[in-house]
C-alpha positions as a printed NumPy array, in Angstrom:
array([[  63.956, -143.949,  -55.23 ],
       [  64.575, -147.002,  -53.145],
       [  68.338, -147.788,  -51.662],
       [  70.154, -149.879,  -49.101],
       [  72.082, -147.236,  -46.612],
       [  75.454, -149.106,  -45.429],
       [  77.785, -147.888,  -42.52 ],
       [  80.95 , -148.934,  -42.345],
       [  82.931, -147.429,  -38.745],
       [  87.054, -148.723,  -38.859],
       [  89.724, -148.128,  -37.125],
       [  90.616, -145.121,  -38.604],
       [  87.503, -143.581,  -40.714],
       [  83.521, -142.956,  -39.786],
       [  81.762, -143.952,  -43.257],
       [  78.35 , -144.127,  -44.535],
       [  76.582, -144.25 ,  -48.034],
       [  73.532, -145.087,  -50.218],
       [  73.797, -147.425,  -52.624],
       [  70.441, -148.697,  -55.252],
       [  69.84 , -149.569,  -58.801],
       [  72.408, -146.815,  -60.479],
       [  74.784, -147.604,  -58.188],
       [  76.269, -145.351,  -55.853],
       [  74.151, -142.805,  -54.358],
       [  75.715, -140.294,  -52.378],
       [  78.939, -141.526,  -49.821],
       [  80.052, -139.502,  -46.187],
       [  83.319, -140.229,  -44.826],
       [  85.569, -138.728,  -41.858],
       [  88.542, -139.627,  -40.608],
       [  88.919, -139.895,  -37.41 ],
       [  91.023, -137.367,  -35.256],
       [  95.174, -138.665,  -34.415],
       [  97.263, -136.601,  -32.03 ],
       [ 100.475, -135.365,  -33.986],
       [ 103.445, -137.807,  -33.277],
       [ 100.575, -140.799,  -32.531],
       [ 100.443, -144.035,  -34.587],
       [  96.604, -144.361,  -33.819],
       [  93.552, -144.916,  -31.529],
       [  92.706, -147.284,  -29.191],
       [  89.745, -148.856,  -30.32 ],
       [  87.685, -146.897,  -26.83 ],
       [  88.82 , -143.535,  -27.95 ],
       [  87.809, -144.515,  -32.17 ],
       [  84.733, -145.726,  -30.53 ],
       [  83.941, -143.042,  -29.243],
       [  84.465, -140.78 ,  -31.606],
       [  82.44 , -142.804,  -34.251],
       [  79.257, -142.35 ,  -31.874],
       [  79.546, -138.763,  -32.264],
       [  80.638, -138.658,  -35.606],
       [  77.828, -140.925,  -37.341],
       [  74.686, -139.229,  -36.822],
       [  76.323, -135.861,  -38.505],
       [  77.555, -137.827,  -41.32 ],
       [  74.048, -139.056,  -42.011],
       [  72.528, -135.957,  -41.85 ],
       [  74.659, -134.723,  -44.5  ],
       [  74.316, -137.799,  -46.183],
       [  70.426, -137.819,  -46.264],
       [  70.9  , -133.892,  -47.105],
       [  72.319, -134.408,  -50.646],
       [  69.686, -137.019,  -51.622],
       [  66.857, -135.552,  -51.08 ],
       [  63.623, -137.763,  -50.454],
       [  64.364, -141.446,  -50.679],
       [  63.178, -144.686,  -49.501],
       [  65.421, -147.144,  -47.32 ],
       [  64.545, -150.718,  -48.164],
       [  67.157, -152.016,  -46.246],
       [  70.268, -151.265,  -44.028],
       [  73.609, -152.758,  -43.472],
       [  76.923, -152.344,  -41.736],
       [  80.419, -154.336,  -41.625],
       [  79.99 , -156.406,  -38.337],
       [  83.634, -157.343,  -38.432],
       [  86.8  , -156.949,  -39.895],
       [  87.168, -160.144,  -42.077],
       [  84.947, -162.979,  -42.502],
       [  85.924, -165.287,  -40.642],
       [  85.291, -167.23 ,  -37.625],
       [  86.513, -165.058,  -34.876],
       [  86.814, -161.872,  -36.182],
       [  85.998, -159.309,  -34.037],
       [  86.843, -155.41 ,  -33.074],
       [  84.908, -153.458,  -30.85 ],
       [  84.627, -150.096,  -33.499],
       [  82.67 , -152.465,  -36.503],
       [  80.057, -152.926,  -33.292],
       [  79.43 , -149.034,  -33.327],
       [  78.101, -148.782,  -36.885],
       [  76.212, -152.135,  -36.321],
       [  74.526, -151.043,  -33.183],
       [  73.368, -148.304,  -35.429],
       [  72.409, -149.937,  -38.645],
       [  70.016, -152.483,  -36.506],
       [  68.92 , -149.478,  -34.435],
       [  67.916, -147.628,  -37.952],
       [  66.672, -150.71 ,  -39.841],
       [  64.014, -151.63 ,  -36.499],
       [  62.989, -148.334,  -36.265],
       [  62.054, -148.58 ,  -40.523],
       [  61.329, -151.791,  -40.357],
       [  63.388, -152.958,  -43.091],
       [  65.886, -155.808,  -43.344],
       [  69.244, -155.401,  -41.652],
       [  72.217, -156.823,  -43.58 ],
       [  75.673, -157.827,  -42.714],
       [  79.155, -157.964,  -44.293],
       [  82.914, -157.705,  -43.43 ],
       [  84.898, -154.595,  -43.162],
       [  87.235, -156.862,  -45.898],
       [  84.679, -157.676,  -48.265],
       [  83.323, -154.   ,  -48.219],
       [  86.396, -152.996,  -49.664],
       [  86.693, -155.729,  -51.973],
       [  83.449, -154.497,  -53.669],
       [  84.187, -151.139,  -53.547],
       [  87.578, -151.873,  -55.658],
       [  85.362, -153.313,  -58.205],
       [  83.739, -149.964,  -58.972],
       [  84.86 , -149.284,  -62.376],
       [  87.559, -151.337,  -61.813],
       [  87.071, -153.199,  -65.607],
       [  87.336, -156.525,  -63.796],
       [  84.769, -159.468,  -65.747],
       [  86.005, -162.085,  -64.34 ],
       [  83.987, -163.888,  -61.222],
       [  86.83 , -165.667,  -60.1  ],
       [  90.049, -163.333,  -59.242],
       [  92.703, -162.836,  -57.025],
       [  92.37 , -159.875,  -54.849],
       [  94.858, -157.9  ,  -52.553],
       [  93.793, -156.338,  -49.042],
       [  96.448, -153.906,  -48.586],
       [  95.564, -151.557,  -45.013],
       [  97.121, -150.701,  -42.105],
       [  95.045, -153.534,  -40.701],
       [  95.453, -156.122,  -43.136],
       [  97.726, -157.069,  -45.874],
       [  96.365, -160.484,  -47.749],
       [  96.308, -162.47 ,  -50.726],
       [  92.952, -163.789,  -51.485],
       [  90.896, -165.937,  -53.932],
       [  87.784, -164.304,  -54.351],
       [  84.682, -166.543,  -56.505],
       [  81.177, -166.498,  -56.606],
       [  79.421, -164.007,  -54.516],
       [  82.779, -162.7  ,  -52.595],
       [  83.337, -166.121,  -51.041],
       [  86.86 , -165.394,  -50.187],
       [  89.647, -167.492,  -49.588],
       [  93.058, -166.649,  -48.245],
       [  96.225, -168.07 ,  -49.776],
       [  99.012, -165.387,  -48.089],
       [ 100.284, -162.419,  -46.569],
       [ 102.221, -160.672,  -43.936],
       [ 103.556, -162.379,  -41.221],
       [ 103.937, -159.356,  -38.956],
       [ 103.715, -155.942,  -39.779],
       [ 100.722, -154.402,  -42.332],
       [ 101.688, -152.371,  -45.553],
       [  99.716, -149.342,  -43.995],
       [ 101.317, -150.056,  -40.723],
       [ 104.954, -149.909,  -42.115],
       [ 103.797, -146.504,  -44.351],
       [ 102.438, -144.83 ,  -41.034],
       [ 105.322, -145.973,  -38.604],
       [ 108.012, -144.608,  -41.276],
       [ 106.221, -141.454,  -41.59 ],
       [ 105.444, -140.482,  -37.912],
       [ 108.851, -141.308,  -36.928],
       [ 109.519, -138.453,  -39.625],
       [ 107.28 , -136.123,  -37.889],
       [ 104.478, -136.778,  -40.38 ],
       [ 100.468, -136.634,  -39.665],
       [  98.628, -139.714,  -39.383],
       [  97.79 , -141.265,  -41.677],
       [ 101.215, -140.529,  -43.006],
       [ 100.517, -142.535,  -46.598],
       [  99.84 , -139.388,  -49.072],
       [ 102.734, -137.001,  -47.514],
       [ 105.569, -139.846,  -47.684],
       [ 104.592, -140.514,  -51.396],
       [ 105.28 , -136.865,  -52.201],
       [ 108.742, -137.653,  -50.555],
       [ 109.33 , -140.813,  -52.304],
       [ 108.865, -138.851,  -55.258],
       [ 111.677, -136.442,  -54.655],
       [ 114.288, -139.578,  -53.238],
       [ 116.209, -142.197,  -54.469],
       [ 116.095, -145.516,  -54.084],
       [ 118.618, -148.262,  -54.11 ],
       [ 116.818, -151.339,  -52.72 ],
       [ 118.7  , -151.134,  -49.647],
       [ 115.745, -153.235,  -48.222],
       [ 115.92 , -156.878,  -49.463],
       [ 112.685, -158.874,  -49.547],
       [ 111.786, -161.187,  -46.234],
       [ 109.405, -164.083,  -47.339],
       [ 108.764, -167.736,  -46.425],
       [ 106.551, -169.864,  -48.498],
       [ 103.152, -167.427,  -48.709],
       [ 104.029, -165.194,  -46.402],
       [ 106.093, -161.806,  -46.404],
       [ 107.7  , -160.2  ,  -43.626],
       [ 107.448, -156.27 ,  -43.135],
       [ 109.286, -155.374,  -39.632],
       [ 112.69 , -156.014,  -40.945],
       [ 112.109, -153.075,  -44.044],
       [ 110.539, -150.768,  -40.817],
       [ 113.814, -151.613,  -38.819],
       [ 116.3  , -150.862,  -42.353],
       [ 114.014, -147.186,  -42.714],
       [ 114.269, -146.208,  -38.79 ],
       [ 118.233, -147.222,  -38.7  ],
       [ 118.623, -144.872,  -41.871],
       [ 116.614, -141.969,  -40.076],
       [ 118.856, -142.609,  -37.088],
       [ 122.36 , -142.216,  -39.603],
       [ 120.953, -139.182,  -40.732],
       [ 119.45 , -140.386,  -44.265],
       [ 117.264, -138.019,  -45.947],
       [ 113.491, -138.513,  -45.609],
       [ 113.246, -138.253,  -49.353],
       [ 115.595, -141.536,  -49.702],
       [ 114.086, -143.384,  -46.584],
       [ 110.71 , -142.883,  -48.347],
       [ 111.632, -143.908,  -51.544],
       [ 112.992, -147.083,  -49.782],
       [ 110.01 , -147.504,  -48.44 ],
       [ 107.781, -147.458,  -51.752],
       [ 110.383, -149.79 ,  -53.061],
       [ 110.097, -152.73 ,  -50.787],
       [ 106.096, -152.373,  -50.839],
       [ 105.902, -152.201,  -54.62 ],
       [ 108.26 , -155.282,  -55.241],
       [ 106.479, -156.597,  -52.003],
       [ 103.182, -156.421,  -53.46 ],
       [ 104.281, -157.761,  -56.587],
       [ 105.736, -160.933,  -55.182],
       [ 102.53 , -161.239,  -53.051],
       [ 100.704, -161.458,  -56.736],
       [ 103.223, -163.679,  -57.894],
       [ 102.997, -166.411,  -55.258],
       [  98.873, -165.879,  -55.411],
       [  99.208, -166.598,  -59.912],
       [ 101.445, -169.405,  -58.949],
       [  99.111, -170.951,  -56.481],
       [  95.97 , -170.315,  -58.953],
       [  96.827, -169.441,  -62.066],
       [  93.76 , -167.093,  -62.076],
       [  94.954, -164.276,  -64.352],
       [  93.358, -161.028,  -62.744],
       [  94.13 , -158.825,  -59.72 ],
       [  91.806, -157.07 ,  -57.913],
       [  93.996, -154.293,  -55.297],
       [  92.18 , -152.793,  -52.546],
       [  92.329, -151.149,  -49.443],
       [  93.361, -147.724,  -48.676],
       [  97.612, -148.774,  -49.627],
       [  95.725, -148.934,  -52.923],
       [  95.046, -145.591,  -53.526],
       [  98.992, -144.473,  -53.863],
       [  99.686, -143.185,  -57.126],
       [ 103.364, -144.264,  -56.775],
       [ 102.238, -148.081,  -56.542],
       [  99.958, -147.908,  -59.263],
       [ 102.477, -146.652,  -61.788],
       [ 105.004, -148.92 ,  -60.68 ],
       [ 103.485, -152.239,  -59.959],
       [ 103.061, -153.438,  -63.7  ],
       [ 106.616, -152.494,  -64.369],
       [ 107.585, -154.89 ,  -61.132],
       [ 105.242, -157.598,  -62.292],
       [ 106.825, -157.307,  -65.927],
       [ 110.296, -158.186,  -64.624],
       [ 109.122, -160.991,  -62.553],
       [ 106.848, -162.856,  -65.467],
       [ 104.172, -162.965,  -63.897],
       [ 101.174, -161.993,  -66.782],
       [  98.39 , -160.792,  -64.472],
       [  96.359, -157.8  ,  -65.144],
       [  95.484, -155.347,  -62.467],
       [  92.888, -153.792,  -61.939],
       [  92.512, -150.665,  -59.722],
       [  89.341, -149.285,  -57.899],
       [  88.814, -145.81 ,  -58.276],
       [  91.215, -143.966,  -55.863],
       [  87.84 , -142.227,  -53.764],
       [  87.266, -146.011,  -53.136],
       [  90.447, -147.405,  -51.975],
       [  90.241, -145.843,  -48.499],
       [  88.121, -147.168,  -45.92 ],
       [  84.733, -145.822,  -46.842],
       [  81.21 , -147.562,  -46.783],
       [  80.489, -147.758,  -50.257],
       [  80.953, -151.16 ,  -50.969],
       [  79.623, -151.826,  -48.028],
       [  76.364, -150.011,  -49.757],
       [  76.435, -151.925,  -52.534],
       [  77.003, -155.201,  -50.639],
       [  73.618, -154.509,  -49.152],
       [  71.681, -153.554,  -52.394],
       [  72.896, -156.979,  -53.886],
       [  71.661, -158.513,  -51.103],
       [  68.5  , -157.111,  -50.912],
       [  68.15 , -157.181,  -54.944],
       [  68.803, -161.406,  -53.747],
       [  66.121, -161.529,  -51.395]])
């Protein structure tokens, strides 16, 4: 059997995986190690720990194959694709896909940490369309983007200061949570009650975040539950990301939303965002990856690399 192996190293996860003609292979993922009470790495100390993390993680990976031929490798090179782009930890799993793919001789591949997780979203998805809006929602990124032919991406809006993961994880290790602090403060949003207490910051195509982490740590300070803070917080990111799709429809009119990125994988937004949209007017459909593929992982990354090669 003949496959592309992809590697995808963020901020915040080691990831590899084989992608070929079925699809999705097999798929290794870690995330990396936070001290309790820290809001993350700095991008030396995710380095190295994605070093010492990948060759493990292809072991395994390799392990649950079996015998298989690599016809070509690739890794995300950079965080978005654009000119500019650049963090140090994408180098790590790029230094080792062109190590691998000289060694095999096969073709080496590149692609953005961005549009790995754009195509990884799509995975049973039910999106047709080849022209869509998608949504980048991290705690690196949080954008609005046009996405046509093959993944040419353009970006229409976003945040103008803090990320959606960024305001989850900030809330929830001021609450004495573990980084990443997304799937514990959910289970408290479930059990609070919210009361919009956080009204929506935006300027033409772009939303502001700091002001809803400011309104969350001032209710923490007055002794607010942390069931109620975190309900607030799901609040302002589900009407957030709702107005985000709004402004993209107006701007395009393209009826279909593709949301992605590891924010993407909460339950609590999923149910609620088509309720939010609903009030607003706004008639696009959403489409969800599968949760497994929300988080930063190399899978689309994978199959990214098997398209290109399938190209070629």
């Amino acid at each position: 059997m003949r496959a592309v192996l992809g590697l995808d190293t963020s901020c915040y996860t080691t990831s590899c995986a084989l992608a070929g003609e079925e699809g999705i292979l097999a798929s290794e993922r870690r995330l990396l190690e936070v001290e309790l009470g820290k809001r993350g790495l700095q991008q030396s100390q995710a380095v190295f720990q994605h070093i010492h993390r990948l060759p493990e993680l292809l072991e395994a990976l390799f392990a649950r194959v079996g015998e298989i031929q690599i016809a070509g490798v690739i890794a995300s090179s950079r965080p978005r694709d654009v000119e500019g782009s650049y963090m140090p930890v994408f180098v790590s799993g790029f230094s080792f896909a062109r190590s691998i793919a000289a060694a095999l001789g096969v073709p080496l591949y590149q692609t953005s940490h961005q549009q790995g997780h754009i195509r990884a979203a799509m995975v049973d998805s039910g999106l047709q369309e080849k022209e869509f809006l998608a949504l980048h929602l991290s705690g690196g990124t949080t954008e609005v983007l046009r996405v046509s032919g093959e993944q040419k991406v353009e970006l229409l809006g976003g945040s103008s200061d803090l990320h959606t993961g960024q305001l989850v994880d900030r809330v929830g290790v001021r609450m004495g949570l573990q980084f990443p602090a997304g799937p514990e403060l959910e289970r408290l949003a479930r059990e609070g009650q919210a009361q919009s207490r956080m009204p929506l910051s935006h300027k033409k195509n772009e939303i502001s975040f700091s002001g809803a982490e400011a309104q969350a740590m001032r209710m923490l300070e007055s002794g607010e539950s942390r069931e109620n803070v975190a309900a607030e917080v799901y609040s302002y990111l589900t009407r957030a990301v709702a107005w985000m799709i709004s402004m993209g429809y107006e701007r395009t009119r393209l009826p279909s939303a593709l949301i992605s990125g590891g924010v993407a994988s909460s339950a609590l937004l999923r149910e609620r965002l088509p309720e939010r949209l609903g009030r607003l007017g706004c008639p696009v459909r959403l489409h969800f990856g599968r949760p497994e593929y929300s988080g930063d992982n190399a899978c689309g990354v994978a199959l990214i690399g098997w398209e290109k090669h399938a190209r070629s």
